Amino acid sequence: MRLRIAASLAGLLVLTLLAVPVLAQEPLRIGLQAPITGPWAYEGEMARNSVEIVRDQINARGGVLGRPIEIVLGDDQGNPRQSALVAQRMVSEGVVAVVGTYGSSINEPASTIYERAGVVNIGYGSTAVQLTQHGWQYFFRTCFRDDRQGAFFAQLVNETLQAARVAILHDNTTFARGLAEAARASLQEAGQAEIVFYDAVTPGERDFSPILSRMRARSPEVVYYTGYYPEAALIARQMRDLGIDAVFVGGNAAINDEFVEIAGREVAAGSLMTQEPLPTDLPYPQSKAFLDEYVKRHGQPPSSPWPVYAADALNVLAAAIEATGSTDGKVLAGYIHDTLQIDGVTGPISFDAAGDREGAIYLAYEVASDGSLVPYER
Amino acid sequence: MTLFVEQLANGLTVGAVYALVALGYTMVYGVMKLINFAHGELFMLGAYLGFTVLVSTALGGALPAGAALLVIILLAMGGVALLGLTVERVAYRPLQRANRLTAVVSALGVSIFLQNSAMLLWGPRYRAYPGWAVPDVRWSVAGVHVGLMQVLILAVALVLMLGLYYVIQRTFLGAAIRATAIDHDTARLMGINVDRIIQLIFVIGPALGAAAGVLLGLYYRQIHFTMGWSYGLKAFTAAIMGGIGNIPGAMVGGLLLGTLEMLGAGYLSAAWKDAFVFAILILLLIVRPTGLLGERVAEKV
């Protein structure tokens, strides 16, 4: 027994000695809050992979302010309660700033805590509009707000498709209605295409023929459905069954493999979707370099749009610390709000007063005849 | 006018499915005075069984399309009938002497059990009937679009319902069922094996439900393990509308409910569809508490 204690103490001593050279360089501790386990575990894992690549890139250049970056990982399990606990821990461990997290409803409790502690927190997948309407000073996000997608749809209709008559359908969920309202507002503002039909369906419903029959009478050229894929697939198919040959456009929750399976390939082919670009479709040279590194390490590119936004969150933090020479939350937040402008993995990045990213980078995707999603080219 | 005819066709299609499921509720109620809350789940399992047979066997290629569909529907009906028999044996027979509330709780338990079993067996995601099962034939007459599947559903449902009506009204077996519905003890005195009749009810009802499930899967192509609940509720409503315990009532109730629903969604608002339907149900029950055809108490089954 005594021997074991002695051995432990010796081990501890060795570890301390080993740790000394690292401590000597005073690493910058930056938090990463992500769903490493739980229902969104794959998202958390890819975000962690992405952030680690940026960390290694920065450290290879000599770090920030001459100090290497150290990532402090916090697993919020995609659970709001756990998220608050993780945020508490991050604050008490004294991290400089935080990257995170994925889900909007998960981010909300954590951001409240970071805000109170004055710790800059940059979300990477939390797109809900309300997050930037609390007047928070320390919250930012590198992903775009849901309603920006509506503006992109308006642009797609007016410039790319050049359609004159548009129908918009949503399913009354917060997300889908928000997107539909944003699309309608943007279309009305542009004043080109006319909205000839605007209505909601009930989620979980299977027969949409009554509402589609009414829509047919208004002969739309483009139909935009902002809800989720189970209803989207049935709507796309029942549209064809009723002889509506308008272009079906889905929001970023409407089209995936199961959409194609339920609608059937012959119906799904030619459907469009407005979405954040997949990492593989980003056009910037820095995205290519990042992706090459990602593929080298993990064998394949990230399968969802979100992980690269986490990479950019760390890029933003590193740039802000370097430029201000400070690790003070208030200084960093002020700089990111007003001055920061960098070329990130996901394109040019700057923020407005609310903490939202400026601009909007979306892509239209098309379902190809083999059921895969490809960037849409007219 | 085009809109009206089209909604009518849609309504009759959905209504035929409701009617087939409603028959299961009404027959069990007629004979046992029990609402079989597991019936919606049996309908859902019919859809899943049909799906499994369709995707996992070579039936599609081996037989001509029509025959293959018939075989699939019959297999699903047979499978779910067996299941219905098991449910009766396990969940209801032991409670025959218990009060009615106990049986209802047991029914809810079976419902939850079946729903979760389906989730574990087939997974929680939506499953899709393969598109090749029914050729995508549609007709457009004077602007009215009608599909082959709609005609098929209506035809199959009508044949099944007329067959059932014939059996109940014109055969000895049907007379025995009707007698059991009126009074178990007297029926027993007449030499009718009441337990057998109850078992028979639990074969016919679930089989009809399974047929509805397969038809629905073929029509919308999309099935989910929770769909038994919503369709079960609608079918139950249809049974009440027509007069619960009354077989022609369930048929009329189902078709009426489907039609009202589609016309409501077409002319009023899709979002208010269910509110519209249930408002009519409440009005109907105020005027006729026994439902549309519910007053022929002596003949209820």
XYZ file of C-alpha atoms in Angstrom:
679
model
C 0.000 0.000 0.000
C 2.702 2.424 1.029
C 4.629 1.362 -2.038
C 1.701 2.232 -4.265
C 1.361 5.694 -2.743
C 5.064 6.263 -3.258
C 4.770 5.144 -6.859
C 1.818 7.489 -7.431
C 3.697 10.383 -5.956
C 6.691 9.611 -8.145
C 4.406 9.440 -11.164
C 2.836 12.752 -10.250
C 6.286 14.310 -9.916
C 7.296 13.073 -13.357
C 4.070 14.405 -14.865
C 4.599 17.782 -13.241
C 8.117 17.941 -14.569
C 6.875 17.025 -18.048
C 4.178 19.633 -17.861
C 6.521 22.447 -16.897
C 7.886 23.185 -20.399
C 4.322 23.396 -21.747
C 3.231 25.690 -18.954
C 6.275 27.809 -19.585
C 4.739 28.827 -22.944
C 1.494 29.813 -21.235
C -1.005 28.289 -23.665
C -4.104 30.284 -24.536
C -6.969 28.202 -23.261
C -9.990 28.376 -25.568
C -13.131 26.373 -24.868
C -14.957 24.170 -27.367
C -18.482 23.375 -26.294
C -19.997 20.736 -28.572
C -22.285 17.673 -28.483
C -19.528 15.051 -28.386
C -22.015 12.401 -27.219
C -25.799 12.246 -27.486
C -28.088 12.444 -30.511
C -25.889 14.915 -32.419
C -22.632 13.164 -31.559
C -21.524 13.021 -35.195
C -21.876 16.814 -35.442
C -19.868 17.304 -32.269
C -17.133 14.983 -33.426
C -16.767 16.719 -36.800
C -16.712 20.133 -35.110
C -13.969 18.939 -32.798
C -11.973 17.587 -35.750
C -12.344 20.917 -37.551
C -11.340 23.010 -34.553
C -8.304 20.806 -33.944
C -7.108 21.362 -37.496
C -7.287 25.146 -37.048
C -5.551 24.866 -33.675
C -2.693 22.893 -35.235
C -2.445 25.311 -38.169
C -2.199 28.295 -35.817
C 0.234 26.581 -33.460
C 2.423 25.584 -36.421
C 2.634 29.290 -37.314
C 3.851 30.014 -33.789
C 0.536 30.452 -32.060
C -1.257 33.647 -31.100
C 0.762 36.407 -29.401
C 3.554 33.820 -29.288
C 1.430 31.458 -27.202
C 0.098 28.103 -28.412
C -3.644 27.506 -28.385
C -5.017 24.823 -26.100
C -8.552 23.559 -26.604
C -10.623 22.875 -23.490
C -13.315 20.439 -24.545
C -16.787 20.533 -22.960
C -19.346 17.897 -23.960
C -22.877 19.311 -23.643
C -24.462 16.104 -25.040
C -26.901 18.186 -27.064
C -28.801 18.737 -23.813
C -29.751 22.207 -22.479
C -29.169 21.298 -18.830
C -25.775 19.773 -19.530
C -25.007 22.831 -21.649
C -25.434 25.134 -18.649
C -23.142 22.920 -16.557
C -20.482 22.922 -19.257
C -20.692 26.707 -19.516
C -20.272 27.061 -15.735
C -17.199 24.861 -15.871
C -15.700 26.766 -18.788
C -16.140 30.039 -16.913
C -14.683 28.737 -13.660
C -11.718 27.239 -15.508
C -11.062 30.711 -16.873
C -11.017 30.028 -20.598
C -10.298 33.090 -22.749
C -13.235 32.527 -25.082
C -15.510 29.709 -26.269
C -16.421 28.098 -29.569
C -19.889 26.609 -29.390
C -22.298 25.080 -29.696
C -24.407 23.339 -32.313
C -28.161 23.442 -31.486
C -29.924 26.771 -30.930
C -31.917 25.605 -27.923
C -28.710 24.149 -26.446
C -26.835 27.381 -26.975
C -29.401 29.550 -25.238
C -28.731 28.548 -21.578
C -24.955 28.476 -22.122
C -24.869 31.900 -23.758
C -26.714 33.409 -20.803
C -23.903 32.209 -18.538
C -21.098 33.331 -20.863
C -22.785 36.707 -21.206
C -22.894 37.200 -17.440
C -19.239 36.173 -17.126
C -18.146 38.365 -20.026
C -16.730 35.486 -22.056
C -16.936 35.731 -25.842
C -18.910 32.784 -27.238
C -19.096 32.077 -30.968
C -21.814 29.597 -31.961
C -21.293 27.490 -35.065
C -24.627 25.804 -35.803
C -27.191 27.814 -33.855
C -29.235 29.491 -36.555
C -32.438 30.447 -34.682
C -33.230 34.137 -35.142
C -34.005 34.803 -31.470
C -30.459 34.116 -30.261
C -29.233 37.503 -31.415
C -32.318 39.370 -30.211
C -31.504 39.304 -26.503
C -29.118 42.251 -26.777
C -26.210 40.019 -25.804
C -22.762 41.623 -26.145
C -20.596 38.509 -26.035
C -22.528 36.195 -28.353
C -21.608 35.802 -32.018
C -22.217 33.142 -34.643
C -20.293 32.211 -37.744
C -23.321 30.452 -39.254
C -26.080 32.528 -40.823
C -29.432 33.329 -39.310
C -32.437 31.345 -40.528
C -34.088 34.349 -42.128
C -31.100 35.023 -44.389
C -32.073 31.878 -46.241
C -35.381 33.507 -47.151
C -33.489 36.383 -48.754
C -31.414 33.888 -50.694
C -34.577 32.191 -51.935
C -35.917 35.508 -53.195
C -32.688 36.049 -55.067
C -32.858 32.517 -56.519
C -36.403 33.124 -57.782
C -35.764 36.548 -59.243
C -32.304 36.155 -60.702
C -31.627 32.486 -61.366
C -35.052 30.979 -62.022
C -36.619 34.227 -63.223
C -40.029 33.007 -62.221
C -43.014 35.323 -61.954
C -45.424 33.339 -59.774
C -44.342 31.840 -56.451
C -46.189 29.713 -53.895
C -44.852 29.408 -50.347
C -45.870 26.666 -47.909
C -44.733 26.139 -44.326
C -45.796 23.869 -41.482
C -46.346 26.373 -38.638
C -43.236 25.287 -36.711
C -41.108 28.208 -35.490
C -38.309 27.457 -37.894
C -40.412 26.817 -40.986
C -42.728 29.762 -40.436
C -39.803 32.063 -39.809
C -38.171 30.993 -43.042
C -41.422 31.323 -44.990
C -42.057 34.803 -43.599
C -38.510 35.868 -44.396
C -38.869 34.569 -47.956
C -42.156 36.382 -48.378
C -40.764 39.635 -47.008
C -37.719 39.472 -49.271
C -39.827 38.727 -52.335
C -42.203 41.589 -51.583
C -39.299 43.921 -51.053
C -37.690 42.946 -54.356
C -41.038 43.492 -56.056
C -40.401 41.220 -59.017
C -41.955 37.786 -58.572
C -45.512 37.724 -57.239
C -46.528 35.535 -54.293
C -49.672 33.877 -55.574
C -50.194 31.406 -52.724
C -49.139 31.368 -49.076
C -50.444 28.797 -46.591
C -49.513 26.260 -43.944
C -49.885 22.485 -43.768
C -50.138 20.314 -40.659
C -47.006 18.338 -39.773
C -47.646 14.603 -39.652
C -50.348 14.883 -42.297
C -50.208 12.537 -45.306
C -52.745 13.900 -47.742
C -52.040 17.392 -49.045
C -54.192 17.188 -52.150
C -56.852 19.664 -50.952
C -54.378 22.465 -50.309
C -52.401 21.571 -53.439
C -55.564 21.638 -55.554
C -56.226 25.151 -54.328
C -52.637 26.062 -55.054
C -52.911 24.653 -58.578
C -55.707 27.085 -59.328
C -53.194 29.911 -58.774
C -50.751 28.272 -61.267
C -47.409 28.905 -59.520
C -44.119 28.384 -61.339
C -42.098 27.824 -58.183
C -43.238 26.169 -54.949
C -41.143 26.785 -51.821
C -41.687 24.431 -48.873
C -39.829 25.506 -45.739
C -40.692 22.593 -43.431
C -39.191 19.155 -42.945
C -38.584 16.244 -45.302
C -41.428 13.807 -44.405
C -44.056 16.295 -45.558
C -41.827 17.757 -48.258
C -41.558 14.389 -50.007
C -45.321 13.833 -49.991
C -45.988 17.380 -51.185
C -43.515 17.033 -54.046
C -45.125 13.785 -55.167
C -48.738 14.841 -54.724
C -47.980 18.013 -56.691
C -46.992 15.884 -59.657
C -50.012 13.634 -59.153
C -52.278 16.661 -59.389
C -50.600 17.838 -62.548
C -48.647 20.742 -61.015
C -45.353 20.973 -62.879
C -43.893 23.916 -60.913
C -40.297 23.694 -59.675
C -40.250 22.297 -56.145
C -37.802 24.132 -53.882
C -37.193 22.970 -50.324
C -35.625 24.782 -47.383
C -32.547 23.344 -45.708
C -34.586 20.832 -43.685
C -36.675 19.575 -46.581
C -34.370 17.548 -48.762
C -32.183 14.584 -47.857
C -31.861 10.906 -48.817
C -35.199 10.054 -47.280
C -36.909 12.810 -49.255
C -35.664 11.114 -52.416
C -36.735 7.684 -51.202
C -40.266 8.697 -50.227
C -40.918 10.986 -53.184
C -39.344 8.509 -55.581
C -36.375 9.375 -57.770
C -38.433 10.257 -60.815
C -40.324 12.883 -58.805
C -37.410 14.075 -56.672
C -35.074 14.657 -59.597
C -34.981 18.329 -60.515
C -36.144 19.500 -57.086
C -34.074 22.338 -55.674
C -33.008 23.187 -52.162
C -31.646 26.311 -50.506
C -28.863 25.414 -48.114
C -25.612 26.431 -46.510
C -22.904 25.162 -48.871
C -21.485 21.754 -48.015
C -17.793 22.090 -47.115
C -16.869 20.401 -50.389
C -18.687 23.076 -52.383
C -16.999 26.110 -50.814
C -15.173 28.034 -53.551
C -12.407 29.748 -51.514
C -8.719 28.695 -51.658
C -8.518 28.574 -47.849
C -11.490 26.152 -47.824
C -9.675 23.816 -50.203
C -6.578 23.815 -47.995
C -8.675 23.160 -44.914
C -10.609 20.333 -46.536
C -7.442 18.674 -47.862
C -6.119 18.586 -44.326
C -9.442 17.257 -43.009
C -9.560 14.481 -45.584
C -5.926 13.615 -44.903
C -6.686 13.176 -41.215
C -10.141 11.626 -41.264
C -10.443 9.974 -44.660
C -13.494 11.952 -45.831
C -14.781 15.530 -45.794
C -17.345 16.589 -43.145
C -20.755 15.343 -44.205
C -22.731 18.376 -42.981
C -22.348 22.137 -43.527
C -21.797 22.963 -39.832
C -18.329 21.770 -38.708
C -16.486 24.296 -40.855
C -18.313 27.107 -39.065
C -16.705 25.847 -35.849
C -13.309 26.062 -37.539
C -14.087 29.648 -38.469
C -15.182 30.480 -34.937
C -11.673 29.628 -33.749
C -10.179 31.579 -36.672
C -12.179 34.622 -35.588
C -11.057 34.316 -31.961
C -7.409 33.880 -32.932
C -7.547 36.887 -35.257
C -9.200 39.049 -32.607
C -6.694 38.127 -29.886
C -3.767 38.689 -32.251
C -5.042 42.075 -33.411
C -5.967 43.464 -29.991
C -3.110 41.848 -28.093
C -5.623 41.242 -25.336
C -7.450 38.303 -23.776
C -10.032 40.496 -22.087
C -13.579 39.551 -23.077
C -14.812 43.126 -23.363
C -11.956 44.180 -25.634
C -12.367 41.104 -27.817
C -16.134 41.506 -28.133
C -15.774 45.170 -29.078
C -13.188 44.360 -31.729
C -15.193 41.484 -33.231
C -18.315 43.643 -33.383
C -16.736 46.690 -34.971
C -13.477 45.996 -36.722
C -12.879 42.323 -37.414
C -12.792 41.296 -41.032
C -11.118 38.044 -42.072
C -11.244 35.480 -44.839
C -12.398 32.315 -43.131
C -12.849 28.777 -44.350
C -16.469 29.657 -45.132
C -15.675 32.932 -46.886
C -15.347 36.559 -45.757
C -16.384 37.067 -42.130
C -17.531 40.204 -40.311
C -20.214 40.793 -37.700
C -22.994 43.288 -37.130
C -23.931 44.958 -33.848
C -26.177 42.066 -32.801
C -23.442 39.473 -33.271
C -24.821 38.064 -36.513
C -22.492 37.379 -39.376
C -22.886 39.829 -42.231
C -23.717 38.739 -45.752
C -25.315 35.414 -46.614
C -23.624 32.503 -48.268
C -26.093 29.958 -49.465
C -26.175 27.627 -52.420
C -28.989 26.117 -54.425
C -28.727 22.351 -54.685
C -30.490 20.164 -57.179
C -31.521 16.523 -56.834
C -29.769 14.724 -59.693
C -31.396 11.825 -61.533
C -29.444 9.325 -59.408
C -30.864 10.919 -56.245
C -27.685 12.703 -55.148
C -27.483 16.420 -54.319
C -25.386 18.540 -56.658
C -24.926 22.329 -56.760
C -27.549 23.754 -59.078
C -26.430 25.233 -62.332
C -28.851 26.679 -64.750
C -66.565 22.160 -60.017
C -63.264 20.515 -60.949
C -62.015 21.189 -57.450
C -65.172 19.720 -55.935
C -65.025 16.477 -57.939
C -61.338 16.066 -57.200
C -61.768 16.629 -53.464
C -64.670 14.201 -53.512
C -62.448 11.562 -55.116
C -59.683 12.239 -52.565
C -62.203 12.131 -49.749
C -63.691 8.816 -50.850
C -60.180 7.319 -51.097
C -59.207 8.357 -47.589
C -62.704 7.574 -46.371
C -62.504 4.008 -47.671
C -59.378 3.479 -45.572
C -61.089 5.004 -42.513
C -64.114 2.769 -43.111
C -62.036 -0.426 -43.229
C -60.310 0.483 -39.964
C -63.572 1.679 -38.379
C -65.128 -1.752 -39.000
C -62.604 -3.257 -36.591
C -63.582 -0.841 -33.825
C -67.271 -1.204 -34.364
C -67.314 -5.007 -34.521
C -65.337 -5.410 -31.321
C -67.558 -2.863 -29.612
C -70.692 -4.560 -30.887
C -69.761 -7.955 -29.547
C -67.736 -7.091 -26.445
C -68.742 -3.497 -25.551
C -65.027 -2.758 -25.554
C -63.093 -0.080 -27.426
C -60.094 -1.925 -28.775
C -57.519 0.848 -28.588
C -54.882 -1.463 -30.015
C -56.724 -1.592 -33.325
C -54.920 1.405 -34.823
C -51.645 -0.339 -34.078
C -52.814 -3.497 -35.834
C -53.574 -1.343 -38.864
C -50.071 0.132 -38.686
C -48.534 -3.329 -38.412
C -50.494 -4.358 -41.510
C -48.793 -1.554 -43.408
C -45.381 -2.651 -42.135
C -46.014 -6.348 -42.873
C -47.050 -5.478 -46.409
C -43.929 -3.352 -46.742
C -41.700 -6.189 -45.527
C -43.276 -8.749 -47.837
C -42.998 -6.318 -50.723
C -39.322 -5.418 -50.310
C -37.950 -8.706 -49.033
C -39.493 -11.179 -51.475
C -39.318 -11.642 -55.197
C -43.107 -11.509 -55.495
C -43.022 -8.379 -57.584
C -41.152 -10.065 -60.399
C -42.596 -13.562 -60.110
C -46.278 -12.752 -60.529
C -48.197 -10.276 -62.652
C -48.572 -6.971 -60.815
C -52.221 -7.385 -59.821
C -51.779 -10.928 -58.517
C -48.684 -9.957 -56.561
C -50.560 -7.138 -54.845
C -53.405 -9.470 -53.982
C -50.956 -11.961 -52.465
C -49.254 -9.204 -50.450
C -52.544 -7.891 -49.119
C -53.691 -11.413 -48.218
C -50.411 -12.190 -46.461
C -50.598 -8.984 -44.433
C -54.249 -9.711 -43.582
C -53.350 -13.228 -42.461
C -50.404 -12.087 -40.374
C -52.316 -9.345 -38.608
C -55.329 -11.636 -38.072
C -53.036 -14.027 -36.199
C -51.744 -11.104 -34.186
C -55.296 -9.954 -33.443
C -56.103 -13.449 -32.195
C -53.036 -13.341 -29.944
C -53.984 -9.924 -28.574
C -57.443 -11.219 -27.738
C -56.017 -14.292 -26.014
C -53.327 -12.428 -24.060
C -54.883 -9.075 -23.253
C -58.681 -9.436 -23.297
C -59.681 -13.062 -22.577
C -58.184 -13.057 -19.061
C -60.171 -9.902 -18.322
C -63.525 -11.176 -19.555
C -64.993 -11.067 -16.053
C -63.227 -7.853 -15.040
C -64.909 -4.470 -15.361
C -64.702 -2.475 -18.555
C -62.143 0.040 -17.408
C -59.614 -2.710 -16.786
C -60.037 -3.921 -20.356
C -59.572 -0.406 -21.729
C -56.328 0.008 -19.800
C -55.187 -3.354 -21.086
C -56.007 -2.207 -24.622
C -53.935 0.937 -24.191
C -51.070 -1.178 -22.895
C -51.207 -3.426 -25.940
C -51.255 -0.345 -28.139
C -48.077 1.048 -26.576
C -46.414 -2.358 -26.698
C -47.175 -2.857 -30.390
C -46.095 0.655 -31.317
C -42.752 0.293 -29.602
C -42.230 -3.168 -31.028
C -42.706 -1.754 -34.500
C -40.188 0.976 -33.729
C -37.628 -1.575 -32.571
C -38.265 -3.954 -35.459
C -38.380 -1.494 -38.336
C -36.567 1.498 -36.884
C -37.838 4.932 -35.883
C -37.464 6.558 -39.300
C -40.026 6.792 -42.054
C -40.101 3.800 -44.377
C -41.092 4.092 -48.005
C -43.043 1.580 -50.075
C -41.093 0.995 -53.283
C -42.370 2.987 -56.208
C -42.542 0.028 -58.596
C -45.266 -1.727 -56.598
C -48.082 0.054 -58.413
C -47.603 1.565 -61.847
C -48.046 5.317 -61.621
C -51.098 5.545 -63.844
C -53.204 8.686 -63.706
C -56.096 9.933 -65.706
C -56.980 13.505 -66.344
C -60.575 13.955 -67.466
C -61.746 17.531 -67.979
C -59.108 18.826 -65.577
C -59.937 16.264 -62.878
C -56.912 14.183 -61.885
C -57.612 10.672 -60.626
C -55.026 7.974 -60.007
C -55.129 4.205 -60.467
C -54.341 3.723 -56.785
C -57.399 5.735 -55.757
C -59.649 3.556 -57.877
C -57.926 0.451 -56.527
C -58.385 1.479 -52.887
C -62.041 2.232 -53.382
C -62.604 -1.039 -55.258
C -60.800 -3.254 -52.750
C -62.504 -1.537 -49.819
C -65.943 -1.890 -51.385
C -65.425 -5.572 -52.181
C -64.261 -6.279 -48.622
C -67.122 -4.309 -47.086
C -69.802 -5.908 -49.257
C -68.312 -9.331 -48.501
C -68.496 -8.605 -44.784
C -72.040 -7.294 -45.050
C -73.095 -10.461 -46.880
C -71.488 -12.724 -44.281
C -73.092 -10.865 -41.380
C -76.565 -10.565 -42.872
C -77.002 -13.686 -44.969
C -75.113 -16.575 -43.359
C -75.574 -18.735 -40.251
C -72.230 -17.519 -38.987
C -73.412 -13.941 -39.363
C -76.593 -14.748 -37.489
C -74.468 -16.214 -34.681
C -72.360 -13.061 -34.543
C -75.440 -10.878 -34.433
C -76.956 -13.048 -31.707
C -73.771 -12.806 -29.645
C -73.814 -9.052 -30.014
C -77.296 -8.837 -28.596
C -76.814 -11.087 -25.568
C -73.912 -13.376 -24.718
C -75.818 -15.582 -22.293
C -78.828 -16.146 -24.495
C -76.545 -16.826 -27.442
C -74.781 -19.438 -25.367
C -78.140 -21.064 -24.550
C -78.814 -21.271 -28.272
C -75.703 -23.387 -28.651
C -73.440 -20.626 -29.955
C -69.809 -20.858 -28.864
C -69.396 -17.241 -27.739
C -65.624 -17.508 -27.244
C -65.252 -18.707 -30.831
C -67.364 -15.812 -32.086
C -65.197 -13.325 -30.176
C -62.106 -14.907 -31.663
C -63.660 -14.642 -35.100
C -64.275 -10.923 -34.528
C -60.600 -10.544 -33.644
C -59.698 -12.235 -36.911
C -61.992 -10.260 -39.224
C -61.410 -6.789 -37.753
C -57.605 -6.820 -37.746
C -57.541 -8.445 -41.203
C -59.606 -5.589 -42.622
C -57.369 -3.108 -40.812
C -54.277 -4.747 -42.297
C -55.729 -4.491 -45.796
C -56.308 -0.781 -45.165
C -52.726 -0.442 -43.953
C -51.255 -1.981 -47.091
C -53.491 0.136 -49.335
C -52.488 3.272 -47.470
C -48.806 2.394 -47.751
C -49.156 1.851 -51.480
C -51.045 5.128 -51.873
C -48.842 7.518 -49.886
C -45.731 5.275 -49.997
C -44.674 6.620 -46.619
C -45.267 4.699 -43.387
C -44.264 5.392 -39.807
C -44.621 3.489 -36.564
C -46.772 6.203 -34.982
C -49.360 6.390 -37.739
C -51.644 3.833 -36.037
C -52.591 6.448 -33.482
C -53.779 9.200 -35.818
C -55.547 6.904 -38.258
C -56.975 4.901 -35.365
C -58.415 8.078 -33.878
C -59.970 9.090 -37.189
C -61.416 5.629 -37.759
C -62.776 5.571 -34.224
C -64.422 8.911 -34.930
C -65.886 7.469 -38.113
C -67.294 4.530 -36.148
C -68.928 6.936 -33.669
C -70.257 9.070 -36.496
C -71.950 6.120 -38.129
C -73.131 4.731 -34.778
C -70.719 2.511 -32.928
C -71.559 -1.171 -33.024
C -73.288 -0.807 -36.371
C -71.487 -2.286 -39.375
C -73.065 -0.278 -42.222
C -72.671 2.719 -39.897
C -68.897 2.287 -39.841
C -68.808 2.121 -43.642
C -70.949 5.228 -44.075
C -69.135 7.011 -41.244
C -65.724 6.343 -42.772
C -66.641 7.550 -46.241
C -68.439 10.580 -44.802
C -65.539 11.522 -42.533
C -63.013 11.271 -45.369
C -65.156 13.381 -47.678
C -65.890 16.043 -45.053
C -62.224 16.227 -44.195
C -61.091 16.754 -47.770
C -63.850 19.223 -48.592
C -63.082 21.133 -45.388
C -59.399 21.257 -46.234
C -60.116 22.198 -49.834
C -62.620 24.965 -49.241
C -61.806 26.242 -45.777
C -58.243 25.755 -44.608
C -55.972 22.746 -44.382
C -54.861 23.848 -40.943
C -58.465 23.885 -39.641
C -59.411 20.567 -41.228
C -59.553 18.540 -38.015
C -61.389 21.261 -36.111
C -63.994 21.335 -38.870
C -64.458 17.561 -38.818
C -64.803 17.343 -35.049
C -67.196 20.277 -34.954
C -69.459 18.364 -37.314
C -69.106 15.254 -35.167
C -70.188 17.180 -32.071
C -73.166 18.711 -33.877
C -74.161 15.295 -35.154
C -73.979 13.729 -31.710
C -76.117 16.533 -30.259
C -78.837 15.845 -32.811
C -78.415 12.054 -32.941
C -76.566 10.727 -29.894
C -76.449 7.207 -31.336
C -74.756 8.279 -34.547
C -76.123 8.282 -38.073
C -77.296 4.668 -38.295
C -77.055 3.840 -34.651
C -80.697 3.306 -33.723
C -81.132 -0.260 -34.954
C -80.020 -1.513 -31.581
C -81.472 -4.952 -32.051
C -79.268 -5.672 -35.025
C -76.057 -4.055 -33.940
C -72.952 -6.131 -34.309
